[in-house]
Amino acid sequence: MILKKLTFISCFLIFFGSYAQNPFLPEDYLTKDFHKDRREALRAKMPANSVAVFFANPVRNRANDVDYVYHQHPNFYYLTGYKEPHAMVLIFKENQAVDGKLFNEVLFVQERNENAEMWTGKRLGIIGAQDQLGFKVAYNGSDFKSAAIDFSKFDKIFFEEFKNDVRDTNSNADLYDLIKTFKEKVSYNLIYLNDVSNDKIRNEIKNNLDTQFLKKTMTSLREIKTEEELVLLKKAIEISAIGQIEIMKAMHPNMSEAEAQGVHEFVYKKYGAEYEGYPSIVGAGNNGCILHYIDNTKTLIGDNNLILMDLGAEYHGYTADVTRTIPANGKFSPEQKLIYDLVFKAQEAGIKAYTVGTKMSKPHDIVKKIINKGLAELGIINSEKIYHTYFPHGSMHHIGLDVHDPGNYNRFEENMVVTMEPGIYIPNGSDCDEKWWGIGIRIEDDILITKNGPVNLSEKAPRTSEEVEATMKLSSVLDSFILPKLD
Ligand code: GLY
Ligand code: MN
Ligand code: MN
């Protein structure tokens, strides 16, 4: 009996011991030193006697008492690592002496709450923010109201303009209240609601409150990736490329768009990617001509159709953005191949121009020229100079914590990661020979800019029409994944 008891206790200890250092929890998150370093980088760009104020993203309601999966504001995550809602952070240029404490940053967090944590999981709280995120000073959000921070003494108060999608909940320390208190403390309403008759006072306040600086400064920081960020971004991209390979192997014309989407997303989960970086785009046939088609409702992809798949895994906050377009039956028709090879040729030429110091507008010019010339040679347009909507979008954007990460789009710099994504879309009914109708092709890769030239981080996913066809011949474990018919 005693032995039994000891065994029971030791099992208990092993259970809790392993819970504390769960070997199955990922350990490759950004470190607290990363976030601290990023706050220092922002502080270095701030002028004397200024404070930067950031708010967490709002919680968005899906229906009744169910909310959408919460996603932190990328700037907030970048600077703090805090993933919970109802929070704000103040970053001061200089040390502040408040209540006998000296600090140059303070994080206001969600309060620990046993009942709430029983439903939605453990909160970090003040101690967690100090231990895990490395903030020397953290308070509960409810303390912001009484915090002895005199905003009137700063020459500049930086924040981002508020959106009106913040709900007031029962709590007095939710995002709604944090923003409301902040507005009161900085006299925001006096200028925005025209609530002061004295122009001189209004102008003084207006000159102190700045909603542009952070947009510009955070863009300059985030458009260049650090080594730590690149590790995560490369993982997100590799996972997404493997998703493309697996669907190429598994694809057959009787599949549905949603099923193809599921294969990608299953691969993401298998590798520990938490989310999709944006709603997955899986469009068969004419649906591939809808640029951001996210319905994915076509139940039968169909024998002679192409299927355009634009999906990206989000791994620990960082998102890939990879597109491949493949023939459902494993072989491009002559028309499909002509268009595919033209898009590929344009993409290759565009990527070559991803070199340090080159104007970021140049690759799109190159790509556009090749596509226009090709479309004219195929007789789809009458002349390469003519206006058309077969290639109606840009060729690139930064990726990172956002799929459309902020960027200045000036010149390429080392450690930027930028997509290259030309496409040709010829919807049914277009003003050309109908043999081209329903062809929608985009090829999108994620390119790292280095001193030694562009590095294609998503090249693992087959790119040429020949490589795609060869990969589609490979067998898939999903070939034998047959579920029973529903009653
Ligand atoms: N997946 C969205 C885009 O390519 O920009
Ligand atoms: Mn893209
Ligand atoms: Mn995309």
Coordinates of C-alpha atoms and ligand atoms in Angstrom, one line a residue:
M1 CA 0.0 0.0 0.0
I2 CA 2.8 2.4 1.0
L3 CA 4.6 1.5 -2.2
K4 CA 1.5 2.1 -4.1
K5 CA 1.1 5.5 -2.5
L6 CA 4.7 6.4 -3.2
T7 CA 4.2 5.3 -6.8
F8 CA 1.1 7.4 -7.0
I9 CA 3.0 10.5 -5.6
S10 CA 6.0 10.0 -7.8
C11 CA 3.7 9.8 -10.8
F12 CA 2.1 12.9 -9.7
L13 CA 5.5 14.6 -9.4
I14 CA 6.6 13.4 -12.7
F15 CA 3.4 14.6 -14.2
F16 CA 3.9 18.1 -12.7
G17 CA 7.6 18.1 -13.3
S18 CA 7.1 17.4 -16.9
Y19 CA 4.3 20.0 -17.1
A20 CA 6.8 22.6 -15.9
Q21 CA 9.2 21.7 -18.6
N22 CA 6.9 20.2 -21.2
P23 CA 9.2 18.7 -23.8
F24 CA 6.5 19.1 -26.4
L25 CA 6.1 22.9 -26.0
P26 CA 8.0 24.8 -28.7
E27 CA 11.0 26.6 -27.4
D28 CA 11.9 28.7 -30.4
Y29 CA 9.8 31.8 -29.7
L30 CA 11.4 35.2 -30.0
T31 CA 13.4 35.8 -26.8
K32 CA 12.8 38.6 -24.3
D33 CA 16.1 40.0 -25.3
F34 CA 14.8 40.3 -28.9
H35 CA 11.8 42.4 -27.7
K36 CA 14.0 44.5 -25.4
D37 CA 16.5 45.1 -28.3
R38 CA 13.6 46.3 -30.5
R39 CA 12.4 48.7 -27.8
E40 CA 15.9 50.1 -27.6
A41 CA 16.0 50.4 -31.4
L42 CA 12.7 52.4 -31.2
R43 CA 13.9 54.5 -28.3
A44 CA 17.1 55.4 -30.2
K45 CA 14.9 56.9 -33.0
M46 CA 12.7 58.9 -30.6
P47 CA 13.4 62.6 -29.9
A48 CA 14.3 64.0 -26.5
N49 CA 11.5 64.1 -23.9
S50 CA 9.0 61.9 -25.7
V51 CA 6.9 58.9 -25.0
A52 CA 5.6 56.2 -27.4
V53 CA 2.3 54.6 -26.5
F54 CA 1.1 51.3 -28.0
F55 CA -2.2 49.5 -27.4
A56 CA -3.0 45.8 -27.8
N57 CA -5.3 44.8 -30.6
P58 CA -9.0 44.7 -29.7
V59 CA -10.9 41.4 -29.3
R60 CA -13.3 40.9 -32.1
N61 CA -16.6 39.2 -31.7
R62 CA -17.6 36.4 -34.0
A63 CA -21.1 35.7 -32.7
N64 CA -22.9 35.9 -29.3
D65 CA -20.3 34.9 -26.7
V66 CA -17.8 33.5 -29.1
D67 CA -14.9 35.8 -30.2
Y68 CA -12.5 35.4 -33.2
V69 CA -9.2 33.8 -32.3
Y70 CA -7.2 36.7 -30.8
H71 CA -4.3 38.1 -32.7
Q72 CA -1.9 40.6 -31.1
H73 CA -1.1 43.8 -33.0
P74 CA 2.2 43.1 -34.7
N75 CA 3.8 46.2 -33.4
F76 CA 2.8 45.4 -29.9
Y77 CA 4.1 41.8 -30.2
Y78 CA 7.3 43.0 -31.8
L79 CA 8.0 45.3 -28.9
T80 CA 6.8 43.3 -26.0
G81 CA 6.2 39.6 -26.8
Y82 CA 2.8 40.0 -25.0
K83 CA 0.1 38.0 -26.7
E84 CA -2.9 38.8 -24.6
P85 CA -5.5 41.5 -25.2
H86 CA -6.4 44.6 -23.0
A87 CA -2.9 45.8 -22.6
M88 CA -0.8 48.9 -23.3
V89 CA 2.9 49.8 -23.2
L90 CA 4.6 53.1 -22.6
I91 CA 8.2 53.5 -23.9
F92 CA 9.9 56.7 -22.7
K93 CA 12.9 58.2 -24.3
E94 CA 14.5 59.0 -20.9
N95 CA 14.2 57.4 -17.5
Q96 CA 11.2 58.5 -15.5
A97 CA 11.0 58.8 -11.7
V98 CA 7.5 57.8 -10.6
D99 CA 6.5 56.8 -7.1
G100 CA 10.2 56.3 -6.1
K101 CA 10.8 54.0 -9.1
L102 CA 13.1 54.8 -12.0
F103 CA 12.1 53.2 -15.3
N104 CA 12.0 53.9 -19.0
E105 CA 9.1 51.6 -20.0
V106 CA 6.1 50.2 -18.4
L107 CA 3.7 47.4 -19.5
F108 CA 0.1 47.4 -18.4
V109 CA -1.3 43.8 -18.5
Q110 CA -4.5 41.9 -18.0
E111 CA -5.0 41.1 -14.4
R112 CA -4.7 37.5 -13.2
N113 CA -8.2 36.1 -12.6
E114 CA -8.8 32.6 -11.4
N115 CA -12.3 32.3 -12.8
A116 CA -11.4 33.7 -16.2
E117 CA -8.3 31.5 -16.4
M118 CA -10.4 28.4 -15.7
W119 CA -12.2 29.2 -19.0
T120 CA -9.6 30.6 -21.3
G121 CA -6.2 29.6 -19.9
K122 CA -3.4 31.1 -17.8
R123 CA -2.7 34.8 -18.0
L124 CA 0.9 36.1 -17.8
G125 CA 0.0 38.8 -15.2
I126 CA 2.5 41.2 -13.7
I127 CA 5.0 38.5 -12.5
G128 CA 4.9 36.8 -15.8
A129 CA 5.5 40.1 -17.6
Q130 CA 8.5 40.7 -15.4
D131 CA 10.0 37.2 -15.5
Q132 CA 9.1 36.0 -19.0
L133 CA 9.0 39.2 -20.9
G134 CA 11.7 41.1 -19.0
F135 CA 9.8 44.2 -18.1
K136 CA 11.2 45.7 -14.9
V137 CA 8.0 47.5 -14.3
A138 CA 4.5 46.1 -15.0
Y139 CA 1.1 47.0 -13.7
N140 CA -2.4 45.7 -14.1
G141 CA -4.4 47.7 -16.6
S142 CA -6.7 48.9 -13.8
D143 CA -3.7 50.8 -12.3
F144 CA -3.3 53.1 -15.4
K145 CA -6.0 55.5 -14.3
S146 CA -4.2 56.3 -11.0
A147 CA -0.7 56.0 -12.5
A148 CA 1.2 59.2 -11.6
I149 CA 2.4 59.8 -15.2
D150 CA 2.2 63.4 -16.2
F151 CA 1.8 63.4 -19.9
S152 CA 1.7 67.2 -20.1
K153 CA 5.5 67.4 -19.5
F154 CA 6.4 65.5 -22.7
D155 CA 7.3 67.4 -25.9
K156 CA 5.9 64.6 -28.0
I157 CA 3.4 61.8 -27.3
F158 CA 3.5 59.2 -30.0
F159 CA 0.6 56.8 -30.7
E160 CA -1.2 55.3 -33.6
E161 CA -4.6 56.8 -34.5
F162 CA -7.5 54.8 -33.0
K163 CA -9.9 52.7 -34.9
N164 CA -13.5 52.6 -33.7
D165 CA -13.8 48.8 -33.3
V166 CA -13.1 48.6 -29.6
R167 CA -16.0 47.2 -27.5
D168 CA -16.6 48.3 -23.9
T169 CA -17.0 45.2 -21.8
N170 CA -17.9 44.7 -18.1
S171 CA -14.3 45.2 -17.0
N172 CA -13.0 48.6 -16.0
A173 CA -9.6 47.7 -17.3
D174 CA -10.3 46.6 -20.8
L175 CA -8.9 48.1 -23.9
Y176 CA -11.8 50.5 -24.1
D177 CA -11.0 51.9 -20.7
L178 CA -7.3 52.1 -21.3
I179 CA -7.9 54.1 -24.4
K180 CA -10.5 56.3 -22.7
T181 CA -8.1 57.0 -19.8
F182 CA -5.2 57.7 -22.2
K183 CA -7.4 60.2 -24.1
E184 CA -8.3 62.0 -20.9
K185 CA -4.7 62.1 -19.7
V186 CA -3.5 63.7 -22.9
S187 CA -6.5 65.9 -23.5
Y188 CA -7.1 64.1 -26.9
N189 CA -10.8 65.0 -27.0
L190 CA -10.0 68.7 -26.6
I191 CA -8.6 68.8 -30.1
Y192 CA -10.5 66.1 -31.8
L193 CA -14.0 66.9 -30.6
N194 CA -13.3 70.7 -30.9
D195 CA -14.0 70.8 -27.3
V196 CA -11.9 73.8 -26.4
S197 CA -12.6 77.3 -27.5
N198 CA -9.0 78.5 -27.1
D199 CA -7.1 77.9 -30.3
K200 CA -3.7 78.4 -28.6
I201 CA -4.3 75.6 -26.2
R202 CA -5.7 73.4 -29.0
N203 CA -2.6 73.9 -31.1
E204 CA -0.3 73.3 -28.2
I205 CA -1.9 69.9 -27.6
K206 CA -2.1 69.1 -31.3
N207 CA 1.7 69.8 -31.6
N208 CA 2.4 67.3 -28.8
L209 CA 0.2 64.5 -30.0
D210 CA 1.7 62.8 -33.0
T211 CA 0.0 59.9 -34.8
Q212 CA 2.5 59.7 -37.7
F213 CA 5.9 59.1 -36.2
L214 CA 5.2 55.5 -35.0
K215 CA 3.9 54.5 -38.4
K216 CA 7.0 55.6 -40.1
T217 CA 9.5 54.5 -37.4
M218 CA 8.0 51.1 -36.9
T219 CA 8.0 50.5 -40.7
S220 CA 11.7 51.3 -40.8
L221 CA 12.4 48.9 -38.0
R222 CA 10.2 46.0 -39.1
E223 CA 11.1 46.1 -42.8
I224 CA 14.7 44.8 -42.0
K225 CA 14.5 41.4 -40.3
T226 CA 16.9 40.5 -37.5
E227 CA 18.6 37.1 -37.4
E228 CA 16.1 35.9 -34.8
E229 CA 13.2 36.9 -37.0
L230 CA 14.7 35.2 -40.0
V231 CA 14.9 31.9 -38.2
L232 CA 11.1 31.9 -37.6
L233 CA 10.2 33.4 -41.0
K234 CA 12.3 30.7 -42.8
K235 CA 10.5 28.0 -40.8
A236 CA 7.1 29.4 -41.8
I237 CA 8.1 29.5 -45.4
E238 CA 9.6 26.0 -45.5
I239 CA 6.5 24.6 -43.9
S240 CA 4.4 26.3 -46.5
A241 CA 6.5 25.0 -49.3
I242 CA 6.2 21.5 -47.9
G243 CA 2.4 22.0 -47.9
Q244 CA 2.6 22.8 -51.6
I245 CA 4.6 19.6 -52.3
E246 CA 2.2 17.4 -50.4
I247 CA -0.9 18.8 -52.2
M248 CA 0.9 18.4 -55.6
K249 CA 1.3 14.7 -54.7
A250 CA -2.2 14.3 -53.4
M251 CA -4.1 16.3 -56.0
H252 CA -6.8 14.7 -58.1
P253 CA -9.7 16.3 -60.1
N254 CA -12.3 14.9 -57.8
M255 CA -11.0 16.8 -54.8
S256 CA -12.7 19.9 -53.6
E257 CA -11.1 23.3 -53.0
A258 CA -11.7 23.0 -49.3
E259 CA -10.1 19.6 -49.2
A260 CA -7.0 20.9 -50.9
Q261 CA -6.9 23.8 -48.4
G262 CA -7.2 21.2 -45.6
V263 CA -4.1 19.4 -46.8
H264 CA -2.0 22.5 -46.6
E265 CA -3.3 23.5 -43.3
F266 CA -2.9 20.0 -41.9
V267 CA 0.8 20.2 -42.9
Y268 CA 1.1 23.5 -41.1
K269 CA -0.3 22.1 -37.9
K270 CA 1.9 19.0 -38.2
Y271 CA 4.9 21.3 -38.1
G272 CA 3.6 23.4 -35.2
A273 CA 2.5 26.5 -37.1
E274 CA -0.3 27.9 -35.0
Y275 CA -2.3 29.7 -37.7
E276 CA -2.6 30.6 -41.3
G277 CA -1.1 34.0 -41.9
Y278 CA -4.1 35.1 -43.9
P279 CA -7.3 33.3 -45.1
S280 CA -6.2 30.5 -47.5
I281 CA -6.9 31.1 -51.2
V282 CA -7.7 28.0 -53.1
G283 CA -9.4 28.6 -56.4
A284 CA -10.1 26.1 -59.2
G285 CA -10.7 27.1 -62.8
N286 CA -12.3 30.5 -63.1
N287 CA -12.1 30.9 -59.3
G288 CA -8.4 31.2 -59.7
C289 CA -9.0 34.5 -61.5
I290 CA -10.5 36.1 -58.3
L291 CA -7.3 37.5 -56.7
H292 CA -8.3 37.0 -53.1
Y293 CA -10.8 34.2 -53.5
I294 CA -11.3 32.7 -50.0
D295 CA -14.7 31.0 -50.3
N296 CA -13.0 27.8 -51.3
T297 CA -16.5 26.2 -51.8
K298 CA -16.1 24.5 -55.2
T299 CA -16.8 20.8 -54.4
L300 CA -15.2 19.4 -57.5
I301 CA -12.0 20.9 -58.8
G302 CA -12.6 19.3 -62.2
D303 CA -10.4 17.4 -64.7
N304 CA -9.1 20.2 -67.0
N305 CA -8.9 22.9 -64.4
L306 CA -5.9 24.6 -62.9
I307 CA -6.0 25.2 -59.2
L308 CA -4.4 28.3 -57.7
M309 CA -3.3 27.9 -54.1
D310 CA -2.0 31.0 -52.2
L311 CA -1.4 30.0 -48.6
G312 CA 1.0 30.8 -45.8
A313 CA 1.7 29.2 -42.5
E314 CA 2.1 31.5 -39.5
Y315 CA 4.8 30.2 -37.3
H316 CA 5.2 31.9 -33.9
G317 CA 3.9 35.1 -35.4
Y318 CA 5.8 35.1 -38.7
T319 CA 3.9 34.4 -41.9
A320 CA 4.9 33.0 -45.3
D321 CA 3.1 33.8 -48.5
V322 CA 3.6 31.2 -51.2
T323 CA 1.5 30.5 -54.3
R324 CA 1.6 27.6 -56.7
T325 CA -0.8 26.9 -59.5
I326 CA -1.1 23.3 -60.7
P327 CA -3.2 21.3 -63.2
A328 CA -5.7 19.2 -61.3
N329 CA -5.1 16.2 -63.5
G330 CA -1.3 16.4 -63.3
K331 CA -0.6 17.8 -66.8
F332 CA -0.8 21.4 -68.1
S333 CA -2.8 21.8 -71.3
P334 CA -0.9 23.6 -74.1
E335 CA -2.6 26.9 -73.3
Q336 CA -2.1 26.5 -69.5
K337 CA 1.5 25.7 -70.1
L338 CA 2.1 28.7 -72.3
I339 CA 0.6 31.1 -69.7
Y340 CA 2.4 29.3 -66.8
D341 CA 5.8 29.5 -68.5
L342 CA 5.2 33.2 -69.2
V343 CA 4.4 33.9 -65.6
F344 CA 7.5 31.9 -64.5
K345 CA 9.8 33.7 -67.0
A346 CA 8.6 37.1 -65.7
Q347 CA 9.0 35.9 -62.0
E348 CA 12.5 34.7 -62.7
A349 CA 13.5 38.0 -64.3
G350 CA 11.9 40.0 -61.5
I351 CA 13.7 38.0 -58.7
K352 CA 17.1 38.6 -60.4
A353 CA 16.6 42.4 -59.7
Y354 CA 16.2 41.8 -56.0
T355 CA 19.7 43.1 -55.2
V356 CA 20.9 45.5 -52.5
G357 CA 20.6 49.1 -53.6
T358 CA 18.2 48.5 -56.5
K359 CA 15.0 50.6 -56.5
M360 CA 12.1 48.4 -55.3
S361 CA 9.9 49.6 -58.2
K362 CA 12.3 48.1 -60.8
P363 CA 11.3 44.3 -60.6
H364 CA 7.6 45.2 -61.2
D365 CA 8.6 47.2 -64.3
I366 CA 10.6 44.2 -65.6
V367 CA 7.8 41.7 -64.8
K368 CA 5.1 43.8 -66.4
K369 CA 7.1 44.3 -69.5
I370 CA 7.7 40.6 -70.0
I371 CA 4.0 39.7 -69.3
N372 CA 2.7 42.4 -71.7
K373 CA 5.0 41.3 -74.4
G374 CA 4.1 37.7 -73.9
L375 CA 0.4 38.4 -73.9
A376 CA 0.7 40.3 -77.1
E377 CA 2.7 37.5 -78.8
L378 CA 0.0 35.0 -77.8
G379 CA -2.6 37.3 -79.3
I380 CA -4.4 37.7 -76.0
I381 CA -3.9 41.5 -76.2
N382 CA -3.5 43.5 -79.4
S383 CA -0.4 45.3 -78.4
E384 CA 2.0 45.2 -75.4
K385 CA 1.2 48.9 -74.9
I386 CA -2.5 48.5 -74.4
Y387 CA -4.3 48.8 -71.1
H388 CA -5.6 45.5 -69.8
T389 CA -6.6 43.8 -66.5
Y390 CA -5.0 40.4 -67.0
F391 CA -2.2 41.3 -64.5
P392 CA -4.0 43.8 -62.3
H393 CA -1.8 43.8 -59.1
G394 CA 1.6 44.6 -57.9
S395 CA 4.5 42.1 -57.8
M396 CA 5.7 42.4 -54.2
H397 CA 5.3 43.2 -50.6
H398 CA 7.3 42.6 -47.4
I399 CA 6.3 39.7 -45.2
G400 CA 7.0 39.2 -41.5
L401 CA 4.6 39.5 -38.6
D402 CA 2.0 40.6 -41.2
V403 CA 1.5 39.0 -44.6
H404 CA 1.6 42.6 -45.9
D405 CA 4.4 43.8 -43.6
P406 CA 5.1 47.5 -43.5
G407 CA 7.7 48.8 -45.8
N408 CA 9.0 52.1 -47.2
Y409 CA 9.5 50.6 -50.7
N410 CA 12.5 52.7 -51.4
R411 CA 15.5 50.5 -52.2
F412 CA 16.3 46.9 -51.4
E413 CA 18.3 46.4 -48.3
E414 CA 20.0 43.4 -46.8
N415 CA 17.7 41.2 -44.7
M416 CA 14.4 42.4 -46.2
V417 CA 12.1 39.5 -47.1
V418 CA 9.9 40.4 -50.0
T419 CA 7.5 38.4 -52.2
M420 CA 7.7 38.2 -55.9
E421 CA 4.3 37.3 -57.3
P422 CA 3.3 37.9 -60.9
G423 CA 0.1 36.5 -62.2
I424 CA -2.1 36.3 -65.3
Y425 CA -5.8 36.0 -64.9
I426 CA -8.2 35.4 -67.9
P427 CA -11.7 35.1 -66.5
N428 CA -14.5 33.5 -68.5
G429 CA -15.9 35.9 -71.1
S430 CA -12.7 37.9 -71.5
D431 CA -12.1 39.7 -74.8
C432 CA -9.8 37.1 -76.3
D433 CA -10.0 33.6 -77.8
E434 CA -12.1 31.4 -75.4
K435 CA -9.4 28.8 -75.4
W436 CA -7.7 31.0 -72.8
W437 CA -10.7 31.5 -70.6
G438 CA -10.7 30.3 -67.0
I439 CA -6.9 30.3 -66.8
G440 CA -5.7 32.0 -63.6
I441 CA -2.1 31.6 -62.7
R442 CA 0.1 33.2 -60.0
I443 CA 3.5 32.0 -58.9
E444 CA 4.6 33.6 -55.6
D445 CA 7.9 33.1 -53.8
D446 CA 9.4 34.7 -50.7
I447 CA 12.8 36.2 -51.3
L448 CA 15.5 37.1 -48.8
I449 CA 17.7 40.0 -49.9
T450 CA 21.4 39.4 -49.2
K451 CA 24.7 41.1 -50.1
N452 CA 25.3 38.1 -52.4
G453 CA 22.0 38.4 -54.2
P454 CA 18.5 37.2 -53.8
V455 CA 17.8 33.9 -52.0
N456 CA 14.5 32.2 -52.7
L457 CA 13.3 30.9 -49.4
S458 CA 10.3 29.0 -50.9
E459 CA 12.1 27.3 -53.8
K460 CA 11.6 23.9 -52.2
A461 CA 8.1 24.0 -53.6
P462 CA 8.4 23.0 -57.3
R463 CA 8.3 26.1 -59.6
T464 CA 8.7 25.2 -63.2
S465 CA 5.9 23.6 -65.1
E466 CA 8.1 20.5 -65.6
E467 CA 8.9 20.2 -61.9
V468 CA 5.2 20.6 -61.0
E469 CA 4.2 17.8 -63.3
A470 CA 7.0 15.5 -62.1
T471 CA 6.0 16.1 -58.4
M472 CA 2.4 15.4 -59.2
K473 CA 3.4 11.9 -60.4
L474 CA 4.6 11.0 -57.0
S475 CA 2.4 9.0 -54.7
S476 CA 0.8 10.5 -51.6
V477 CA -0.1 8.9 -48.3
L478 CA -3.4 10.6 -48.8
D479 CA -4.1 8.3 -51.8
S480 CA -5.3 5.7 -49.4
F481 CA -7.0 8.1 -47.0
I482 CA -10.6 7.2 -47.9
L483 CA -13.4 8.1 -45.4
P484 CA -16.7 6.3 -45.2
K485 CA -19.7 7.9 -47.0
L486 CA -22.0 9.9 -44.8
D487 CA -25.4 8.4 -44.1
Ligands
GLY1 N1 -1.7 36.2 -50.1 C1 -2.0 37.6 -50.4 C2 -1.0 38.1 -51.2 O1 -0.3 37.4 -52.0 O2 -0.7 39.3 -51.2
MN2 MN 1.7 38.1 -51.5
MN3 MN -0.1 35.3 -51.6

